[in-house]
Amino acid sequence: MNGAESLVRTLKAGGVDVCFTNPGTSEMHFVAALDRVDGVRCVLCLFEGVATGAADGYARMADKPASTLLHLGPGLGNGIANLHNAKKARSPMVNIVGEHATYHVQYDAPLTADIEGTAKPYSHWVKTSASAATIAADAADAIAAARTAPGQIATLIAPADATWEEGAGIAAVPAIPERAKADEAAIQAAAKALKSGEKVMILLGDKAVRAEGLELAARIAEKTGAGLLAETSNARMERGQGRVAIERLPYPVDQAVAVLAEVKHLILIGSRNPVAFFAYPDKPSLIAPEGCNVIMVATPAEDQPEALARLADAVGATQKLVIPSRERPAIPTGALTPETIGAVVGALLPENAIVCDEGVTTGRRFFPSTHASGPMDWLQLSGGAIGVGIPMATGAAVACPDRKVVSLQADGSAMYTVQGLWTQAREKLDVLTLIFSNRSYNILRGELANVGANNPGPKALNMLSLADPDIGWVNLARGLGVDATRVESAERLAEVMKSALRAKGPHLIEVVM
Amino acid sequence: MNGAESLVRTLKAGGVDVCFTNPGTSEMHFVAALDRVDGVRCVLCLFEGVATGAADGYARMADKPASTLLHLGPGLGNGIANLHNAKKARSPMVNIVGEHATYHVQYDAPLTADIEGTAKPYSHWVKTSASAATIAADAADAIAAARTAPGQIATLIAPADATWEEGAGIAAVPAIPERAKADEAAIQAAAKALKSGEKVMILLGDKAVRAEGLELAARIAEKTGAGLLAETSNARMERGQGRVAIERLPYPVDQAVAVLAEVKHLILIGSRNPVAFFAYPDKPSLIAPEGCNVIMVATPAEDQPEALARLADAVGATQKLVIPSRERPAIPTGALTPETIGAVVGALLPENAIVCDEGVTTGRRFFPSTHASGPMDWLQLSGGAIGVGIPMATGAAVACPDRKVVSLQADGSAMYTVQGLWTQAREKLDVLTLIFSNRSYNILRGELANVGANNPGPKALNMLSLADPDIGWVNLARGLGVDATRVESAERLAEVMKSALRAKGPHLIEVVM
């Protein structure tokens, strides 16, 4: 077998059996090898940002890496923003990036670029294969790197001659170390704080916001009176009916500071000491108050449910929690606002849904109205690089073909990677997209004031507006093969959403605000 | 004035009065400053790849840099592919990339990334401003770097506090050195080769393919019997009626090798020693035959028309050329093929048009059928990173509001940066886009065989197909505010194209092949 086939077979043997791609000439041997290897699903994306975002969504739901196949430096470049999001979400991913044949790089052909330099800021592991003889072993190392806790981005650069020359067969993935256990001293410090009678906040992130971790954390909070919050952005929360209902640390810095203002001890489990999303004049970078005792119990790379179980024992929170049934909101009528949309979504989100949330300003307060929905997985934009929603929903649907994916999507962000709708159509993925059409980068209107750029003039405001012309989402979706409906009232949204949830396959609703 | 205003005023004073942007929080002070500075045009793009591609198209037509305004590492990442193209086209460009406030970077907020590391592979000059006191001087240095021959990419990273703190006023752009003159020994070596009676090819690139250089080169060729070719990809050719008609070195490696097979002396003027676009097994990387005498007369950074004038003198080609009038092709009827489309385009391209050519396989043989059209400027994809066409047309139209821009666009490439149509609609740019809808990455079908990956199976072929679902370009364009028409015959294409060329403003024709 040639190098390409040994690469594809090694990926498959290592459990990496889905590839999101937009290939070019240098990747043709990889593409050709797909027909000689059963059981690897290759999904075409019309832009590389869709491929990397889909691999992120896939990894969040499958808890294992997908691969991407990208075309030299510029193809990798197009994927960077969603690699950034995946890195911040700690999603495992194996990128295969084609490169000119080893002997051809020196000639600086038009597509020649510094691929390693492009990859490094957005990858934990980068290697260029030297030859077909080593490419399988390199791929095995890449898989091991990707699967190293808490989840990493591995980028393997594959020169064309390393794919077309004779390869060395399949390589086995090296053993991946177990997640480290949390330090006992940190558990004891947290237990002491929890028993101190002083105000304590437990901040959860990473795997601690799945059902098991949430239940343990809620027990601890109930037993000790501590507060409980999730991080502002979470790669994957298990939430809704039958699960612990918690809120997130707010995005706006003033609100976040207010939430933690009186906290004496901040216990971190799978989370980081919270920082402001941006710097603002005369506002702090660190959210916790000065002098707050910050206790890192379990890092994102450590075993968080195990740490929570030990902490629960240490404070005597041994009784499994009874989670009360909650009531969904009623379906409202009238204009589409963040509140009425949140109520419709809360009323209708089905059991076992996967929710991809890039709702930005519209979606900011959706948690309270959806605590009784589902149960469901809730995936958020993690690195702040807008344009992850449509790709993430695409990848999640590939990972979980039997589940309904609901993509809650801001309009400005959706435009970044709108090409992903075509992949949803081609693969007949069961994704319902709600586009929140407020025709504005609405978040920036608030940010202008926050950074002290007050009294914006018409030129500034024009840069925040998506109007003139309005984007016609029904036309756009249909052009990409996805059927779509436009709604202008809450009752009509409910009606169309009900019907779309009953059907299978992709659909888009333009929610006109 | 604050740092942002001193930055904007310095850009304007340095002649950089157009900004293509997709801004975020860290860029809000720059955006706000636009309302306090007259004469800077800020153009909103819904994706950063549109912004960098538009700045490339602008620079090619204006012969000076535009600026881009991008949002941190991921925003810059989204712009990389078209920065790559601009770098290979030697287009001057000044990128302003927002960054967290200097004191905030250490906290690794969600959008934190290595911006300098992201910029370096695609920039000639990179700097992070230390403070508001230096940002104007840094911007002046960036403009000087961008304008240094042959045209460079300068990336200035602007921390948020360097924009909101008090700035130091306007900085003047340092003097930019004149282009160097070609070495006299090289001119004499070329003259000797041209007089040798042996087979000589003159290969033109960069500024040598504008009207003046072409006329001088054609004189030399006519006088000496040398062959004359342009490089495969050219940032901007002045061609068509009244101008010298030359062909380009073919893209397919076998054809390119055949064209140069008998050449004993290869004279390079503004061009590079040609290399294969990709490596292929058993095909050469260098196109010129072994033992060919390659003479670099004028590098892209040197004054090419001046070198051509001296070379013309040296061989006695002092008589100005009379360029014969040529006849346009007749408008054909029947199915839309590369040949019939080429004939319609050749018959109708108007005088003074700007043609942006990302026609890929469909457009590969458009030169012969368009030698009698125009006269016009012809801009090509320069770095092989597909997705430059729509943005480049957008930028060219901003640079030249009184000229018709005709965007010849392959469908697969168009999908990369389709968001650019919206900017054409918002700015009411006079761009006619022809989408060559062959529903395929057609170029890769040939490349599969070229790299020796023969007998592709259904999975491989599926990765090269844009069908299932077909992209509905009329819907897509209308969704983005651009009116569109679908045509299925050559005569209908001619009819619609005639009417669209008479009208002003953006229009798209879906050319169904």
mmCIF file of C-alpha atoms in Angstrom, chain A residues 21-26 28-29 31-32 34-35 37-48 71-75 77-78 80-82 84 88 100-101 103-104 107-115 117-118 121-122 160 164 233 251 272-273 275-286 382-386 412 415-419 422 425-428 441 443-445 447-448 451-454 456-482, chain B residues 21-26 28-29 31-32 34-35 37-48 71-75 77-78 80-82 84 88 100-101 103-104 107-115 117-118 121-122 160 164 233 251 272-273 275-286 382-386 412 415-419 422 425-428 441 443-445 447-448 451-454 456-482:
data_model
loop_
_atom_site.group_PDB
_atom_site.id
_atom_site.type_symbol
_atom_site.label_atom_id
_atom_site.label_comp_id
_atom_site.label_asym_id
_atom_site.label_seq_id
_atom_site.Cartn_x
_atom_site.Cartn_y
_atom_site.Cartn_z
ATOM 1 C CA THR A 21 -12.535 17.695 4.001
ATOM 2 C CA ASN A 22 -12.016 20.087 1.200
ATOM 3 C CA PRO A 23 -9.174 18.443 -0.710
ATOM 4 C CA GLY A 24 -6.892 19.651 -3.499
ATOM 5 C CA THR A 25 -4.240 18.223 -5.777
ATOM 6 C CA SER A 26 -1.757 17.400 -3.021
ATOM 7 C CA MET A 28 -5.618 13.295 -4.189
ATOM 8 C CA HIS A 29 -3.882 10.092 -3.069
ATOM 9 C CA VAL A 31 -8.917 10.787 -1.449
ATOM 10 C CA ALA A 32 -8.219 7.868 -3.797
ATOM 11 C CA LEU A 34 -10.774 6.135 0.648
ATOM 12 C CA ASP A 35 -12.175 3.767 -1.965
ATOM 13 C CA VAL A 37 -10.527 1.325 2.846
ATOM 14 C CA ASP A 38 -13.988 0.450 4.116
ATOM 15 C CA GLY A 39 -15.508 2.190 7.091
ATOM 16 C CA VAL A 40 -14.071 5.667 6.765
ATOM 17 C CA ARG A 41 -16.722 8.303 6.161
ATOM 18 C CA CYS A 42 -15.520 11.291 4.211
ATOM 19 C CA VAL A 43 -17.699 14.411 4.312
ATOM 20 C CA LEU A 44 -17.164 17.152 1.741
ATOM 21 C CA CYS A 45 -17.279 20.744 2.973
ATOM 22 C CA LEU A 46 -17.242 23.691 0.570
ATOM 23 C CA PHE A 47 -14.928 25.722 2.800
ATOM 24 C CA GLU A 48 -12.316 24.588 5.306
ATOM 25 C CA HIS A 71 -5.135 21.800 1.225
ATOM 26 C CA LEU A 72 -1.726 23.316 2.076
ATOM 27 C CA GLY A 73 -1.187 26.528 4.057
ATOM 28 C CA PRO A 74 -4.137 28.533 2.715
ATOM 29 C CA GLY A 75 -6.556 25.619 3.232
ATOM 30 C CA GLY A 77 -5.589 29.075 7.130
ATOM 31 C CA ASN A 78 -9.266 28.960 6.184
ATOM 32 C CA ILE A 80 -7.947 28.470 11.696
ATOM 33 C CA ALA A 81 -10.870 30.283 13.325
ATOM 34 C CA ASN A 82 -12.670 27.051 14.100
ATOM 35 C CA HIS A 84 -9.112 28.173 17.594
ATOM 36 C CA LYS A 88 -10.464 26.435 23.497
ATOM 37 C CA HIS A 100 4.004 19.826 -1.908
ATOM 38 C CA ALA A 101 6.301 16.852 -2.463
ATOM 39 C CA TYR A 103 11.667 17.984 -3.166
ATOM 40 C CA HIS A 104 9.225 20.555 -4.636
ATOM 41 C CA TYR A 107 10.882 25.985 -5.711
ATOM 42 C CA ASP A 108 8.320 28.249 -4.007
ATOM 43 C CA ALA A 109 5.417 27.295 -6.276
ATOM 44 C CA PRO A 110 2.324 29.520 -6.025
ATOM 45 C CA LEU A 111 0.695 27.558 -3.196
ATOM 46 C CA THR A 112 3.889 27.218 -1.167
ATOM 47 C CA ALA A 113 3.576 28.640 2.354
ATOM 48 C CA ASP A 114 4.933 27.997 5.828
ATOM 49 C CA ILE A 115 2.437 25.326 6.874
ATOM 50 C CA GLY A 117 4.164 28.180 11.046
ATOM 51 C CA THR A 118 0.485 28.449 10.158
ATOM 52 C CA PRO A 121 -0.484 28.861 17.023
ATOM 53 C CA TYR A 122 -3.601 26.678 16.766
ATOM 54 C CA ALA A 160 2.534 14.570 -1.614
ATOM 55 C CA TRP A 164 2.200 8.361 -3.296
ATOM 56 C CA SER A 233 -18.840 29.129 27.504
ATOM 57 C CA TYR A 251 -20.677 37.383 29.578
ATOM 58 C CA ARG A 272 -10.358 28.382 34.878
ATOM 59 C CA ASN A 273 -10.080 31.403 37.126
ATOM 60 C CA VAL A 275 -11.309 36.488 33.115
ATOM 61 C CA ALA A 276 -13.159 39.178 31.200
ATOM 62 C CA PHE A 277 -13.791 38.279 27.570
ATOM 63 C CA PHE A 278 -12.240 41.610 26.585
ATOM 64 C CA ALA A 279 -10.441 44.375 28.422
ATOM 65 C CA TYR A 280 -12.414 47.555 28.999
ATOM 66 C CA PRO A 281 -11.100 50.868 30.359
ATOM 67 C CA ASP A 282 -11.514 50.974 34.143
ATOM 68 C CA LYS A 283 -12.914 47.443 34.390
ATOM 69 C CA PRO A 284 -10.965 44.500 35.808
ATOM 70 C CA SER A 285 -9.439 41.659 33.766
ATOM 71 C CA LEU A 286 -9.985 39.135 36.564
ATOM 72 C CA SER A 382 -16.074 28.334 23.047
ATOM 73 C CA GLY A 383 -13.295 30.519 21.657
ATOM 74 C CA GLY A 384 -15.199 33.631 20.673
ATOM 75 C CA ALA A 385 -14.382 33.213 16.974
ATOM 76 C CA ILE A 386 -17.823 33.555 15.421
ATOM 77 C CA GLY A 412 -23.926 37.819 11.581
ATOM 78 C CA MET A 415 -22.604 34.342 7.446
ATOM 79 C CA TYR A 416 -19.032 33.300 8.291
ATOM 80 C CA THR A 417 -19.544 29.631 7.465
ATOM 81 C CA VAL A 418 -22.900 29.575 5.706
ATOM 82 C CA GLN A 419 -21.463 27.019 3.262
ATOM 83 C CA TRP A 422 -24.834 22.613 1.771
ATOM 84 C CA ALA A 425 -28.230 19.026 2.614
ATOM 85 C CA ARG A 426 -25.812 16.639 0.928
ATOM 86 C CA GLU A 427 -25.505 14.383 3.978
ATOM 87 C CA LYS A 428 -29.237 14.712 4.756
ATOM 88 C CA TYR A 441 -23.744 42.815 14.906
ATOM 89 C CA ILE A 443 -23.206 42.644 20.494
ATOM 90 C CA LEU A 444 -20.957 45.432 19.228
ATOM 91 C CA ARG A 445 -23.537 48.132 19.946
ATOM 92 C CA GLU A 447 -19.356 46.968 23.293
ATOM 93 C CA LEU A 448 -18.951 50.453 21.791
ATOM 94 C CA VAL A 451 -14.937 50.404 25.682
ATOM 95 C CA GLY A 452 -15.796 54.080 26.105
ATOM 96 C CA ALA A 453 -16.414 54.822 22.417
ATOM 97 C CA ASN A 454 -19.597 56.741 23.107
ATOM 98 C CA PRO A 456 -20.957 56.673 17.606
ATOM 99 C CA GLY A 457 -21.632 58.439 14.319
ATOM 100 C CA PRO A 458 -23.257 57.087 11.178
ATOM 101 C CA LYS A 459 -20.040 55.585 9.746
ATOM 102 C CA ALA A 460 -19.365 53.623 12.926
ATOM 103 C CA LEU A 461 -22.956 52.420 13.209
ATOM 104 C CA ASN A 462 -22.928 51.393 9.562
ATOM 105 C CA MET A 463 -20.095 48.949 10.356
ATOM 106 C CA LEU A 464 -22.355 47.221 12.915
ATOM 107 C CA SER A 465 -25.374 46.930 10.642
ATOM 108 C CA LEU A 466 -26.281 43.949 8.480
ATOM 109 C CA ALA A 467 -29.140 45.830 6.855
ATOM 110 C CA ASP A 468 -29.034 47.480 3.408
ATOM 111 C CA PRO A 469 -29.436 44.963 1.944
ATOM 112 C CA ASP A 470 -31.167 42.639 4.373
ATOM 113 C CA ILE A 471 -29.933 39.080 4.020
ATOM 114 C CA GLY A 472 -32.661 36.843 2.603
ATOM 115 C CA TRP A 473 -32.126 33.676 4.592
ATOM 116 C CA VAL A 474 -34.829 31.678 2.860
ATOM 117 C CA ASN A 475 -33.223 32.291 -0.531
ATOM 118 C CA LEU A 476 -29.748 31.687 0.834
ATOM 119 C CA ALA A 477 -30.694 28.358 2.420
ATOM 120 C CA ARG A 478 -32.586 27.165 -0.645
ATOM 121 C CA GLY A 479 -29.632 28.078 -2.832
ATOM 122 C CA LEU A 480 -27.606 25.683 -0.701
ATOM 123 C CA GLY A 481 -30.200 22.923 -0.874
ATOM 124 C CA VAL A 482 -31.842 23.429 2.532
ATOM 125 C CA THR B 21 -13.221 45.473 7.535
ATOM 126 C CA ASN B 22 -15.052 43.116 9.755
ATOM 127 C CA PRO B 23 -14.456 44.652 13.175
ATOM 128 C CA GLY B 24 -15.026 43.384 16.703
ATOM 129 C CA THR B 25 -14.850 44.732 20.242
ATOM 130 C CA SER B 26 -11.105 45.356 20.215
ATOM 131 C CA MET B 28 -14.362 49.684 18.274
ATOM 132 C CA HIS B 29 -12.196 52.762 18.859
ATOM 133 C CA VAL B 31 -14.446 52.306 14.044
ATOM 134 C CA ALA B 32 -15.540 55.224 16.212
ATOM 135 C CA LEU B 34 -13.918 56.995 11.372
ATOM 136 C CA ASP B 35 -16.647 59.486 12.163
ATOM 137 C CA VAL B 37 -11.874 61.727 10.167
ATOM 138 C CA ASP B 38 -13.236 62.751 6.789
ATOM 139 C CA GLY B 39 -12.158 61.034 3.612
ATOM 140 C CA VAL B 40 -11.600 57.496 4.811
ATOM 141 C CA ARG B 41 -13.988 55.024 3.195
ATOM 142 C CA CYS B 42 -14.752 52.009 5.342
ATOM 143 C CA VAL B 43 -16.311 49.009 3.592
ATOM 144 C CA LEU B 44 -17.982 46.313 5.665
ATOM 145 C CA CYS B 45 -17.337 42.695 4.664
ATOM 146 C CA LEU B 46 -19.242 39.810 6.263
ATOM 147 C CA PHE B 47 -16.147 37.604 6.398
ATOM 148 C CA GLU B 48 -12.475 38.546 6.658
ATOM 149 C CA HIS B 71 -10.487 41.048 14.762
ATOM 150 C CA LEU B 72 -7.653 39.333 16.650
ATOM 151 C CA GLY B 73 -5.983 36.053 15.647
ATOM 152 C CA PRO B 74 -9.070 34.243 14.333
ATOM 153 C CA GLY B 75 -10.170 37.253 12.261
ATOM 154 C CA GLY B 77 -6.824 33.664 10.258
ATOM 155 C CA ASN B 78 -10.002 33.999 8.201
ATOM 156 C CA ILE B 80 -5.024 34.288 5.444
ATOM 157 C CA ALA B 81 -5.884 32.601 2.151
ATOM 158 C CA ASN B 82 -6.368 35.905 0.375
ATOM 159 C CA HIS B 84 -1.451 34.524 0.615
ATOM 160 C CA LYS B 88 2.074 36.185 -4.349
ATOM 161 C CA HIS B 100 -6.533 42.608 23.633
ATOM 162 C CA ALA B 101 -5.245 45.475 25.771
ATOM 163 C CA TYR B 103 -2.202 44.072 30.176
ATOM 164 C CA HIS B 104 -5.054 41.672 29.327
ATOM 165 C CA TYR B 107 -5.017 36.189 31.150
ATOM 166 C CA ASP B 108 -5.587 34.027 28.078
ATOM 167 C CA ALA B 109 -9.184 35.179 27.476
ATOM 168 C CA PRO B 110 -11.188 33.120 24.973
ATOM 169 C CA LEU B 111 -10.107 35.100 21.903
ATOM 170 C CA THR B 112 -6.432 35.226 22.881
ATOM 171 C CA ALA B 113 -4.142 33.732 20.259
ATOM 172 C CA ASP B 114 -0.632 34.222 18.916
ATOM 173 C CA ILE B 115 -1.410 37.001 16.426
ATOM 174 C CA GLY B 117 2.683 33.962 14.812
ATOM 175 C CA THR B 118 -0.466 33.908 12.701
ATOM 176 C CA PRO B 121 3.912 33.397 7.326
ATOM 177 C CA TYR B 122 1.725 35.747 5.260
ATOM 178 C CA ALA B 160 -7.024 47.928 22.470
ATOM 179 C CA TRP B 164 -8.175 54.177 23.526
ATOM 180 C CA SER B 233 -0.757 33.837 -13.276
ATOM 181 C CA TYR B 251 -0.920 25.659 -16.215
ATOM 182 C CA ARG B 272 10.401 33.993 -11.985
ATOM 183 C CA ASN B 273 12.094 30.912 -13.367
ATOM 184 C CA VAL B 275 8.067 25.983 -11.688
ATOM 185 C CA ALA B 276 5.282 23.424 -11.816
ATOM 186 C CA PHE B 277 2.226 24.446 -9.807
ATOM 187 C CA PHE B 278 2.374 21.063 -8.075
ATOM 188 C CA ALA B 279 4.811 18.161 -8.046
ATOM 189 C CA TYR B 280 3.728 15.071 -9.967
ATOM 190 C CA PRO B 281 5.445 11.676 -9.997
ATOM 191 C CA ASP B 282 7.943 11.485 -12.872
ATOM 192 C CA LYS B 283 7.361 15.085 -13.964
ATOM 193 C CA PRO B 284 9.860 17.894 -13.425
ATOM 194 C CA SER B 285 9.552 20.695 -10.856
ATOM 195 C CA LEU B 286 11.356 23.188 -13.107
ATOM 196 C CA SER B 382 -2.150 34.590 -8.192
ATOM 197 C CA GLY B 383 -1.394 32.298 -5.267
ATOM 198 C CA GLY B 384 -3.571 29.306 -6.071
ATOM 199 C CA ALA B 385 -5.725 29.777 -2.956
ATOM 200 C CA ILE B 386 -9.214 29.653 -4.458
ATOM 201 C CA GLY B 412 -16.380 25.789 -6.444
ATOM 202 C CA MET B 415 -18.349 29.293 -2.587
ATOM 203 C CA TYR B 416 -15.258 30.128 -0.513
ATOM 204 C CA THR B 417 -16.029 33.835 -0.244
ATOM 205 C CA VAL B 418 -19.572 34.109 -1.525
ATOM 206 C CA GLN B 419 -20.274 36.629 1.255
ATOM 207 C CA TRP B 422 -23.416 41.244 -0.128
ATOM 208 C CA ALA B 425 -24.904 45.003 -3.125
ATOM 209 C CA ARG B 426 -24.394 47.300 -0.148
ATOM 210 C CA GLU B 427 -21.825 49.459 -1.926
ATOM 211 C CA LYS B 428 -23.789 49.307 -5.221
ATOM 212 C CA TYR B 441 -14.074 20.713 -8.659
ATOM 213 C CA ILE B 443 -9.597 20.736 -12.042
ATOM 214 C CA LEU B 444 -9.145 17.859 -9.595
ATOM 215 C CA ARG B 445 -10.507 15.289 -12.036
ATOM 216 C CA GLU B 447 -5.166 16.151 -11.205
ATOM 217 C CA LEU B 448 -6.185 12.699 -9.959
ATOM 218 C CA VAL B 451 -0.591 12.441 -9.640
ATOM 219 C CA GLY B 452 -1.057 8.806 -10.629
ATOM 220 C CA ALA B 453 -4.232 8.179 -8.620
ATOM 221 C CA ASN B 454 -6.001 6.429 -11.469
ATOM 222 C CA PRO B 456 -10.944 6.690 -8.767
ATOM 223 C CA GLY B 457 -13.896 5.017 -7.062
ATOM 224 C CA PRO B 458 -17.230 6.554 -6.102
ATOM 225 C CA LYS B 459 -16.027 7.913 -2.735
ATOM 226 C CA ALA B 460 -13.137 9.757 -4.351
ATOM 227 C CA LEU B 461 -15.292 11.141 -7.163
ATOM 228 C CA ASN B 462 -17.897 12.253 -4.636
ATOM 229 C CA MET B 463 -15.264 14.523 -3.033
ATOM 230 C CA LEU B 464 -14.827 16.313 -6.387
ATOM 231 C CA SER B 465 -18.524 16.813 -7.061
ATOM 232 C CA LEU B 466 -20.568 19.886 -6.206
ATOM 233 C CA ALA B 467 -23.788 18.196 -7.258
ATOM 234 C CA ASP B 468 -26.342 16.628 -4.891
ATOM 235 C CA PRO B 469 -27.557 19.181 -4.138
ATOM 236 C CA ASP B 470 -26.820 21.545 -7.011
ATOM 237 C CA ILE B 471 -26.065 25.036 -5.772
ATOM 238 C CA GLY B 472 -28.834 27.448 -6.773
ATOM 239 C CA TRP B 473 -26.840 30.531 -7.656
ATOM 240 C CA VAL B 474 -29.843 32.711 -8.417
ATOM 241 C CA ASN B 475 -31.278 32.076 -4.962
ATOM 242 C CA LEU B 476 -27.897 32.474 -3.326
ATOM 243 C CA ALA B 477 -27.203 35.806 -5.010
ATOM 244 C CA ARG B 478 -30.675 37.171 -4.295
ATOM 245 C CA GLY B 479 -30.324 36.137 -0.656
ATOM 246 C CA LEU B 480 -27.261 38.390 -0.567
ATOM 247 C CA GLY B 481 -29.010 41.279 -2.284
ATOM 248 C CA VAL B 482 -27.636 40.786 -5.805
#
